[in-house]
mmCIF file of C-alpha atoms and ligand atoms in Angstrom:
data_model
loop_
_atom_site.group_PDB
_atom_site.id
_atom_site.type_symbol
_atom_site.label_atom_id
_atom_site.label_comp_id
_atom_site.label_asym_id
_atom_site.label_seq_id
_atom_site.Cartn_x
_atom_site.Cartn_y
_atom_site.Cartn_z
ATOM 1 C CA GLY A 1 123.787 81.150 130.345
ATOM 2 C CA THR A 2 123.831 78.741 127.856
ATOM 3 C CA LYS A 3 124.743 80.295 124.626
ATOM 4 C CA TRP A 4 123.334 81.158 122.238
ATOM 5 C CA SER A 5 123.479 83.446 119.204
ATOM 6 C CA TYR A 6 121.661 85.008 116.127
ATOM 7 C CA ILE A 7 124.042 83.273 113.154
ATOM 8 C CA GLY A 8 125.854 80.265 113.371
ATOM 9 C CA PRO A 9 125.400 77.308 114.631
ATOM 10 C CA ASP A 10 123.777 78.500 117.505
ATOM 11 C CA GLY A 11 121.241 80.720 115.338
ATOM 12 C CA GLU A 12 117.689 81.145 115.352
ATOM 13 C CA LYS A 13 117.091 78.165 114.274
ATOM 14 C CA THR A 14 118.401 76.276 116.844
ATOM 15 C CA TRP A 15 117.580 77.421 119.858
ATOM 16 C CA PRO A 16 114.505 75.059 120.419
ATOM 17 C CA GLN A 17 116.824 72.334 120.283
ATOM 18 C CA LYS A 18 117.951 73.717 123.993
ATOM 19 C CA TYR A 19 114.935 76.370 125.023
ATOM 20 C CA PRO A 20 112.053 74.623 123.957
ATOM 21 C CA PHE A 21 109.509 77.416 124.046
ATOM 22 C CA CYS A 22 111.065 78.954 120.865
ATOM 23 C CA GLY A 23 109.685 76.585 119.129
ATOM 24 C CA GLY A 24 106.658 76.648 120.791
ATOM 25 C CA GLY A 25 103.184 78.874 120.282
ATOM 26 C CA PHE A 26 102.621 82.656 121.398
ATOM 27 C CA GLN A 27 105.890 83.932 119.554
ATOM 28 C CA SER A 28 107.740 87.336 119.007
ATOM 29 C CA PRO A 29 108.379 89.632 117.080
ATOM 30 C CA ILE A 30 105.439 88.821 114.008
ATOM 31 C CA ASP A 31 104.493 91.290 111.073
ATOM 32 C CA LEU A 32 102.060 93.864 112.029
ATOM 33 C CA HIS A 33 99.673 94.046 109.243
ATOM 34 C CA ASN A 34 95.851 94.819 108.413
ATOM 35 C CA ASN A 35 93.806 91.652 108.238
ATOM 36 C CA ILE A 36 94.764 90.866 111.766
ATOM 37 C CA LEU A 37 94.446 94.126 113.699
ATOM 38 C CA GLN A 38 91.574 95.408 115.080
ATOM 39 C CA TYR A 39 90.677 98.566 116.891
ATOM 40 C CA ASP A 40 89.854 98.541 120.567
ATOM 41 C CA SER A 41 88.825 101.645 121.884
ATOM 42 C CA THR A 42 89.914 100.776 125.694
ATOM 43 C CA LEU A 43 92.768 100.923 125.376
ATOM 44 C CA LEU A 44 94.254 104.284 127.151
ATOM 45 C CA PRO A 45 97.401 105.847 126.699
ATOM 46 C CA LEU A 46 100.077 104.533 128.977
ATOM 47 C CA GLU A 47 100.956 106.133 132.412
ATOM 48 C CA LEU A 48 104.547 106.167 133.257
ATOM 49 C CA ILE A 49 105.178 106.855 136.404
ATOM 50 C CA GLY A 50 108.957 107.877 137.682
ATOM 51 C CA TYR A 51 110.544 107.614 133.728
ATOM 52 C CA ASN A 52 111.674 110.899 135.174
ATOM 53 C CA MET A 53 115.453 110.620 136.451
ATOM 54 C CA SER A 54 117.297 112.880 138.146
ATOM 55 C CA THR A 55 120.851 113.082 136.849
ATOM 56 C CA THR A 56 122.327 112.257 139.996
ATOM 57 C CA ASP A 57 120.441 108.518 139.480
ATOM 58 C CA GLN A 58 123.757 106.280 137.854
ATOM 59 C CA LEU A 59 121.792 103.826 135.368
ATOM 60 C CA ALA A 60 123.926 100.534 134.775
ATOM 61 C CA LEU A 61 125.103 100.140 130.997
ATOM 62 C CA THR A 62 126.334 96.450 129.844
ATOM 63 C CA ASN A 63 127.431 94.527 127.159
ATOM 64 C CA ASN A 64 125.794 91.311 127.760
ATOM 65 C CA GLY A 65 126.903 89.677 124.795
ATOM 66 C CA HIS A 66 123.713 89.676 122.357
ATOM 67 C CA SER A 67 122.368 93.615 122.927
ATOM 68 C CA VAL A 68 124.024 96.530 125.178
ATOM 69 C CA ARG A 69 121.536 97.023 127.819
ATOM 70 C CA VAL A 70 120.611 99.954 130.350
ATOM 71 C CA GLY A 71 119.588 98.217 133.973
ATOM 72 C CA LEU A 72 116.196 100.745 134.901
ATOM 73 C CA PRO A 73 115.210 101.449 138.875
ATOM 74 C CA PRO A 74 112.408 100.398 140.268
ATOM 75 C CA THR A 75 111.229 103.220 140.927
ATOM 76 C CA MET A 76 109.969 103.230 136.887
ATOM 77 C CA TYR A 77 106.819 101.336 136.214
ATOM 78 C CA ILE A 78 103.308 101.547 134.333
ATOM 79 C CA ARG A 79 100.256 102.064 135.490
ATOM 80 C CA ASN A 80 97.460 101.395 133.996
ATOM 81 C CA LEU A 81 97.613 98.016 132.573
ATOM 82 C CA PRO A 82 95.891 95.058 133.885
ATOM 83 C CA PHE A 83 98.904 94.664 136.503
ATOM 84 C CA GLN A 84 101.603 97.247 138.302
ATOM 85 C CA TYR A 85 104.324 96.548 136.035
ATOM 86 C CA THR A 86 108.068 97.489 137.024
ATOM 87 C CA ALA A 87 111.241 98.717 134.734
ATOM 88 C CA THR A 88 114.352 96.204 135.068
ATOM 89 C CA GLN A 89 116.273 96.877 132.118
ATOM 90 C CA LEU A 90 115.922 98.478 128.554
ATOM 91 C CA HIS A 91 117.851 97.574 125.224
ATOM 92 C CA LEU A 92 118.169 97.708 121.663
ATOM 93 C CA HIS A 93 117.914 95.364 118.046
ATOM 94 C CA TRP A 94 119.335 96.948 115.197
ATOM 95 C CA GLY A 95 121.173 95.822 111.808
ATOM 96 C CA ASN A 96 124.218 96.195 110.328
ATOM 97 C CA ARG A 97 125.837 99.144 108.046
ATOM 98 C CA LYS A 98 125.099 97.570 104.520
ATOM 99 C CA LYS A 99 121.751 96.545 105.580
ATOM 100 C CA PRO A 100 120.288 99.671 108.113
ATOM 101 C CA GLU A 101 116.852 97.422 109.075
ATOM 102 C CA GLY A 102 117.551 95.589 112.770
ATOM 103 C CA SER A 103 113.863 95.999 113.641
ATOM 104 C CA GLU A 104 112.242 92.977 115.261
ATOM 105 C CA HIS A 105 108.540 93.705 114.280
ATOM 106 C CA THR A 106 108.193 95.156 111.116
ATOM 107 C CA ILE A 107 104.809 97.092 109.785
ATOM 108 C CA HIS A 108 103.704 95.832 106.434
ATOM 109 C CA GLY A 109 106.791 93.414 105.880
ATOM 110 C CA LYS A 110 108.682 96.852 106.175
ATOM 111 C CA HIS A 111 111.289 96.659 109.065
ATOM 112 C CA PHE A 112 113.204 100.238 111.121
ATOM 113 C CA ALA A 113 116.533 100.377 111.306
ATOM 114 C CA ALA A 114 116.382 99.563 115.094
ATOM 115 C CA GLU A 115 114.470 99.153 118.020
ATOM 116 C CA LEU A 116 114.502 100.133 121.348
ATOM 117 C CA HIS A 117 112.875 97.390 124.244
ATOM 118 C CA ILE A 118 111.939 98.885 127.735
ATOM 119 C CA VAL A 119 111.184 95.465 129.450
ATOM 120 C CA HIS A 120 109.011 95.001 133.387
ATOM 121 C CA TYR A 121 107.813 92.490 134.741
ATOM 122 C CA ASN A 122 104.206 92.019 136.996
ATOM 123 C CA SER A 123 105.171 93.708 140.613
ATOM 124 C CA ASP A 124 101.195 93.011 141.645
ATOM 125 C CA LYS A 125 101.468 89.223 141.141
ATOM 126 C CA TYR A 126 105.942 88.287 141.501
ATOM 127 C CA PRO A 127 108.323 89.699 143.921
ATOM 128 C CA ASP A 128 110.819 89.704 140.886
ATOM 129 C CA VAL A 129 111.649 89.379 137.269
ATOM 130 C CA THR A 130 112.987 86.039 137.398
ATOM 131 C CA ALA A 131 109.842 84.656 139.259
ATOM 132 C CA ALA A 132 107.888 86.703 136.330
ATOM 133 C CA MET A 133 109.500 85.908 133.568
ATOM 134 C CA ASP A 134 108.030 82.565 132.587
ATOM 135 C CA LYS A 135 104.120 83.580 133.759
ATOM 136 C CA SER A 136 101.696 84.415 131.079
ATOM 137 C CA ASP A 137 101.148 87.577 132.675
ATOM 138 C CA GLY A 138 104.774 88.082 133.164
ATOM 139 C CA PHE A 139 106.171 90.980 131.587
ATOM 140 C CA ALA A 140 104.920 94.024 129.619
ATOM 141 C CA VAL A 141 107.911 95.309 127.060
ATOM 142 C CA LEU A 142 107.781 98.468 125.117
ATOM 143 C CA ALA A 143 108.867 98.958 121.478
ATOM 144 C CA ILE A 144 109.616 101.799 120.193
ATOM 145 C CA PHE A 145 110.949 101.573 116.600
ATOM 146 C CA ILE A 146 114.101 103.934 115.551
ATOM 147 C CA GLU A 147 114.790 105.382 111.844
ATOM 148 C CA ILE A 148 117.111 107.751 110.380
ATOM 149 C CA GLY A 149 116.543 111.599 110.695
ATOM 150 C CA PRO A 150 117.598 114.619 112.719
ATOM 151 C CA PHE A 151 120.521 113.987 115.726
ATOM 152 C CA ASN A 152 118.710 113.506 118.620
ATOM 153 C CA PRO A 153 120.573 114.261 122.308
ATOM 154 C CA SER A 154 118.218 111.807 123.913
ATOM 155 C CA TYR A 155 119.495 108.601 122.822
ATOM 156 C CA GLU A 156 122.855 110.281 122.302
ATOM 157 C CA LYS A 157 123.006 110.129 126.434
ATOM 158 C CA ILE A 158 123.212 106.319 126.255
ATOM 159 C CA PHE A 159 125.356 105.980 122.267
ATOM 160 C CA SER A 160 127.999 108.634 123.719
ATOM 161 C CA HIS A 161 129.043 104.850 125.900
ATOM 162 C CA PHE A 162 129.444 102.638 124.298
ATOM 163 C CA GLN A 163 132.877 102.657 123.483
ATOM 164 C CA ASN A 164 133.308 101.827 127.344
ATOM 165 C CA VAL A 165 131.154 99.023 126.886
ATOM 166 C CA LYS A 166 132.729 97.447 123.908
ATOM 167 C CA TYR A 167 133.410 93.941 124.664
ATOM 168 C CA LYS A 168 131.040 91.017 126.388
ATOM 169 C CA GLY A 169 131.103 91.696 129.745
ATOM 170 C CA GLN A 170 132.499 95.192 130.219
ATOM 171 C CA LYS A 171 130.001 97.579 132.308
ATOM 172 C CA ALA A 172 129.732 102.356 132.400
ATOM 173 C CA GLN A 173 127.698 104.259 134.292
ATOM 174 C CA VAL A 174 124.924 106.768 132.698
ATOM 175 C CA PRO A 175 123.736 109.412 134.412
ATOM 176 C CA GLY A 176 119.785 109.435 134.506
ATOM 177 C CA PHE A 177 117.598 111.405 132.470
ATOM 178 C CA ASN A 178 114.230 111.078 131.598
ATOM 179 C CA ILE A 179 113.995 107.563 129.810
ATOM 180 C CA GLN A 180 110.240 109.274 128.590
ATOM 181 C CA GLU A 181 112.639 111.437 125.660
ATOM 182 C CA LEU A 182 113.189 108.188 124.128
ATOM 183 C CA LEU A 183 109.899 107.479 123.415
ATOM 184 C CA PRO A 184 107.914 109.023 120.518
ATOM 185 C CA LYS A 185 105.932 112.163 121.544
ATOM 186 C CA ASN A 186 102.468 110.293 120.123
ATOM 187 C CA MET A 187 102.252 107.599 122.264
ATOM 188 C CA ASN A 188 98.444 107.511 122.263
ATOM 189 C CA GLU A 189 99.037 105.386 119.111
ATOM 190 C CA TYR A 190 99.844 101.633 119.985
ATOM 191 C CA TYR A 191 99.411 97.661 118.956
ATOM 192 C CA ARG A 192 99.148 95.712 121.989
ATOM 193 C CA TYR A 193 99.089 91.832 122.067
ATOM 194 C CA GLU A 194 99.991 88.665 123.879
ATOM 195 C CA GLY A 195 104.148 87.498 122.720
ATOM 196 C CA SER A 196 106.871 86.666 124.183
ATOM 197 C CA LEU A 197 110.571 87.131 124.851
ATOM 198 C CA THR A 198 112.395 87.607 121.702
ATOM 199 C CA THR A 199 115.364 85.752 122.438
ATOM 200 C CA PRO A 200 115.520 82.247 124.602
ATOM 201 C CA PRO A 201 114.618 81.542 126.999
ATOM 202 C CA CYS A 202 111.577 82.634 124.261
ATOM 203 C CA TYR A 203 108.702 82.676 127.361
ATOM 204 C CA PRO A 204 105.438 83.250 126.169
ATOM 205 C CA SER A 205 105.072 86.034 128.556
ATOM 206 C CA VAL A 206 105.178 89.202 127.188
ATOM 207 C CA LEU A 207 102.230 91.986 126.863
ATOM 208 C CA TRP A 208 103.139 93.339 124.002
ATOM 209 C CA THR A 209 103.072 97.754 123.598
ATOM 210 C CA VAL A 210 104.652 99.008 119.942
ATOM 211 C CA PHE A 211 104.054 102.071 119.609
ATOM 212 C CA ARG A 212 102.737 103.357 115.853
ATOM 213 C CA HIS A 213 105.403 106.538 115.107
ATOM 214 C CA PRO A 214 109.328 105.689 115.170
ATOM 215 C CA VAL A 215 111.486 108.089 116.356
ATOM 216 C CA HIS A 216 115.013 109.129 114.836
ATOM 217 C CA ILE A 217 118.425 109.155 115.773
ATOM 218 C CA SER A 218 120.780 110.886 113.033
ATOM 219 C CA GLU A 219 122.589 108.556 110.045
ATOM 220 C CA GLU A 220 126.120 108.791 112.247
ATOM 221 C CA GLN A 221 124.497 107.946 115.653
ATOM 222 C CA LEU A 222 122.671 104.400 113.919
ATOM 223 C CA LEU A 223 126.826 103.684 112.358
ATOM 224 C CA ALA A 224 127.415 104.158 115.977
ATOM 225 C CA LEU A 225 125.138 101.300 116.953
ATOM 226 C CA GLU A 226 126.240 98.816 114.253
ATOM 227 C CA THR A 227 129.945 99.847 114.535
ATOM 228 C CA ALA A 228 130.769 100.054 118.348
ATOM 229 C CA LEU A 229 129.793 96.486 119.683
ATOM 230 C CA TYR A 230 131.106 93.336 119.995
ATOM 231 C CA CYS A 231 129.830 89.972 121.279
ATOM 232 C CA THR A 232 133.451 88.656 122.330
ATOM 233 C CA ARG A 233 135.055 89.661 125.238
ATOM 234 C CA PHE A 234 138.151 92.173 124.980
ATOM 235 C CA ASP A 235 141.492 89.248 124.600
ATOM 236 C CA ASP A 236 139.243 86.932 122.789
ATOM 237 C CA PRO A 237 141.163 86.143 119.584
ATOM 238 C CA GLU A 238 138.211 86.032 117.297
ATOM 239 C CA PRO A 239 136.030 88.833 117.849
ATOM 240 C CA LEU A 240 132.519 88.887 116.556
ATOM 241 C CA GLU A 241 130.774 92.248 115.870
ATOM 242 C CA MET A 242 127.167 92.616 117.418
ATOM 243 C CA VAL A 243 125.088 93.338 114.591
ATOM 244 C CA ASN A 244 121.663 92.012 113.092
ATOM 245 C CA ASN A 245 120.617 91.407 116.741
ATOM 246 C CA PHE A 246 117.242 91.100 116.017
ATOM 247 C CA ARG A 247 115.273 87.522 115.862
ATOM 248 C CA HIS A 248 113.043 87.302 112.629
ATOM 249 C CA ILE A 249 109.378 86.927 112.637
ATOM 250 C CA GLN A 250 106.864 84.658 113.673
ATOM 251 C CA GLU A 251 104.625 82.967 112.816
ATOM 252 C CA PHE A 252 100.986 84.884 114.061
ATOM 253 C CA GLU A 253 97.594 82.001 113.696
ATOM 254 C CA GLU A 254 94.521 82.521 115.307
ATOM 255 C CA ARG A 255 96.079 85.500 117.281
ATOM 256 C CA LEU A 256 94.810 89.613 117.014
ATOM 257 C CA VAL A 257 96.338 92.700 117.572
ATOM 258 C CA TYR A 258 94.193 94.965 119.243
ATOM 259 C CA VAL A 259 95.297 98.805 118.136
ATOM 260 C CA SER A 260 94.565 101.980 120.118
ATOM 261 C CA PHE A 261 94.181 103.930 117.022
ATOM 262 C CA HIS A 262 91.820 104.156 113.564
ATOM 263 C CA GLU A 263 93.204 103.862 110.364
HETATM 264 N N1 5EF B 1 113.647 91.701 122.940
HETATM 265 S S1 5EF B 1 113.376 91.032 124.504
HETATM 266 O O1 5EF B 1 112.507 92.257 125.503
HETATM 267 O O2 5EF B 1 112.334 89.785 125.062
HETATM 268 C C1 5EF B 1 114.857 90.764 125.638
HETATM 269 C C2 5EF B 1 115.743 90.675 124.741
HETATM 270 F F1 5EF B 1 116.141 90.723 123.645
HETATM 271 C C3 5EF B 1 117.059 90.509 125.529
HETATM 272 F F2 5EF B 1 118.090 90.500 124.830
HETATM 273 C C4 5EF B 1 117.045 90.437 127.189
HETATM 274 S S2 5EF B 1 118.288 90.243 127.596
HETATM 275 O O3 5EF B 1 118.240 90.164 129.469
HETATM 276 O O4 5EF B 1 119.097 91.677 127.139
HETATM 277 C C5 5EF B 1 119.136 88.904 126.580
HETATM 278 C C6 5EF B 1 118.634 87.752 127.253
HETATM 279 O O5 5EF B 1 117.993 87.161 128.375
HETATM 280 C C7 5EF B 1 115.385 90.062 127.435
HETATM 281 N N2 5EF B 1 116.165 90.278 129.133
HETATM 282 C C8 5EF B 1 115.089 89.153 129.829
HETATM 283 C C9 5EF B 1 114.738 88.004 129.570
HETATM 284 C C10 5EF B 1 115.116 87.094 130.524
HETATM 285 C C11 5EF B 1 115.505 88.469 131.972
HETATM 286 C C12 5EF B 1 115.917 88.268 132.909
HETATM 287 C C13 5EF B 1 115.805 89.348 133.988
HETATM 288 C C14 5EF B 1 115.552 91.188 132.761
HETATM 289 C C15 5EF B 1 115.593 90.688 131.799
HETATM 290 C C16 5EF B 1 115.600 89.573 131.205
HETATM 291 C C17 5EF B 1 114.938 90.830 126.653
HETATM 292 F F3 5EF B 1 113.174 90.524 127.670
HETATM 293 ZN ZN1 ZN B 2 114.580 92.969 123.037
#
């Protein structure tokens, strides 16, 4: 598609020129802070089906120039949302080694080091992702905050392949594993709101679930994420490091964020 980036002449301030929805309402990410939160007792723990993949399954890892993404099979889906949402891909957002605060959502103005997104589309109503992505009930994205802590062997199952997808367009195969290992243990506590894709075309089509508790990866793992990848192709004379690939927080007027937990 047409080019956009997180820095320079095609940076996020210029996105609305080519992608009008990016300048519209219901945009993500947002800052999660007290006076927009409302407890909702109907927010039950999500039921993740098919997340426990077998090691004989192979997942496609791709550097698409904006992030590193893992393709997910249609056998993976979320059940107890208003509709069934089928997984399509997961990807990450991060900062840089001097400023390791690259999450998209923030809590009371605090960035986490990085953020994992697992993207699903409404397979009850739409035949595929493309049909779903510009519909208000089209997507459901799970967001997991990532913080520095102990080494995380589950994230390492993806990170250990970064040297093979350093440049835009490169692909690698990752043996399947239990994708639920990438989520926090406590999945009952989360924020829920209606928002958008955080990259162009920024369609207001996403039901966001942001888990309250972060997962942890080691300093070395975070450094690998922040230094291994490039937005540019291997033969580009002007290599661009893939860093700070997070959108800044968006205005959030007259909207509420529902929480599944009491303070
Ligand atoms: N933060 S986010 O969850 O809003 C989000 C991204 F941040 C992101 F980078 C991508 S992408 O496909 O890797 C690149 C731009 O589309 C997608 N991809 C989505 C949007 C378009 C599309 C089409 C097919 C499958 C997935 C996606 C995305 F939903
Ligand atoms: Zn994302």
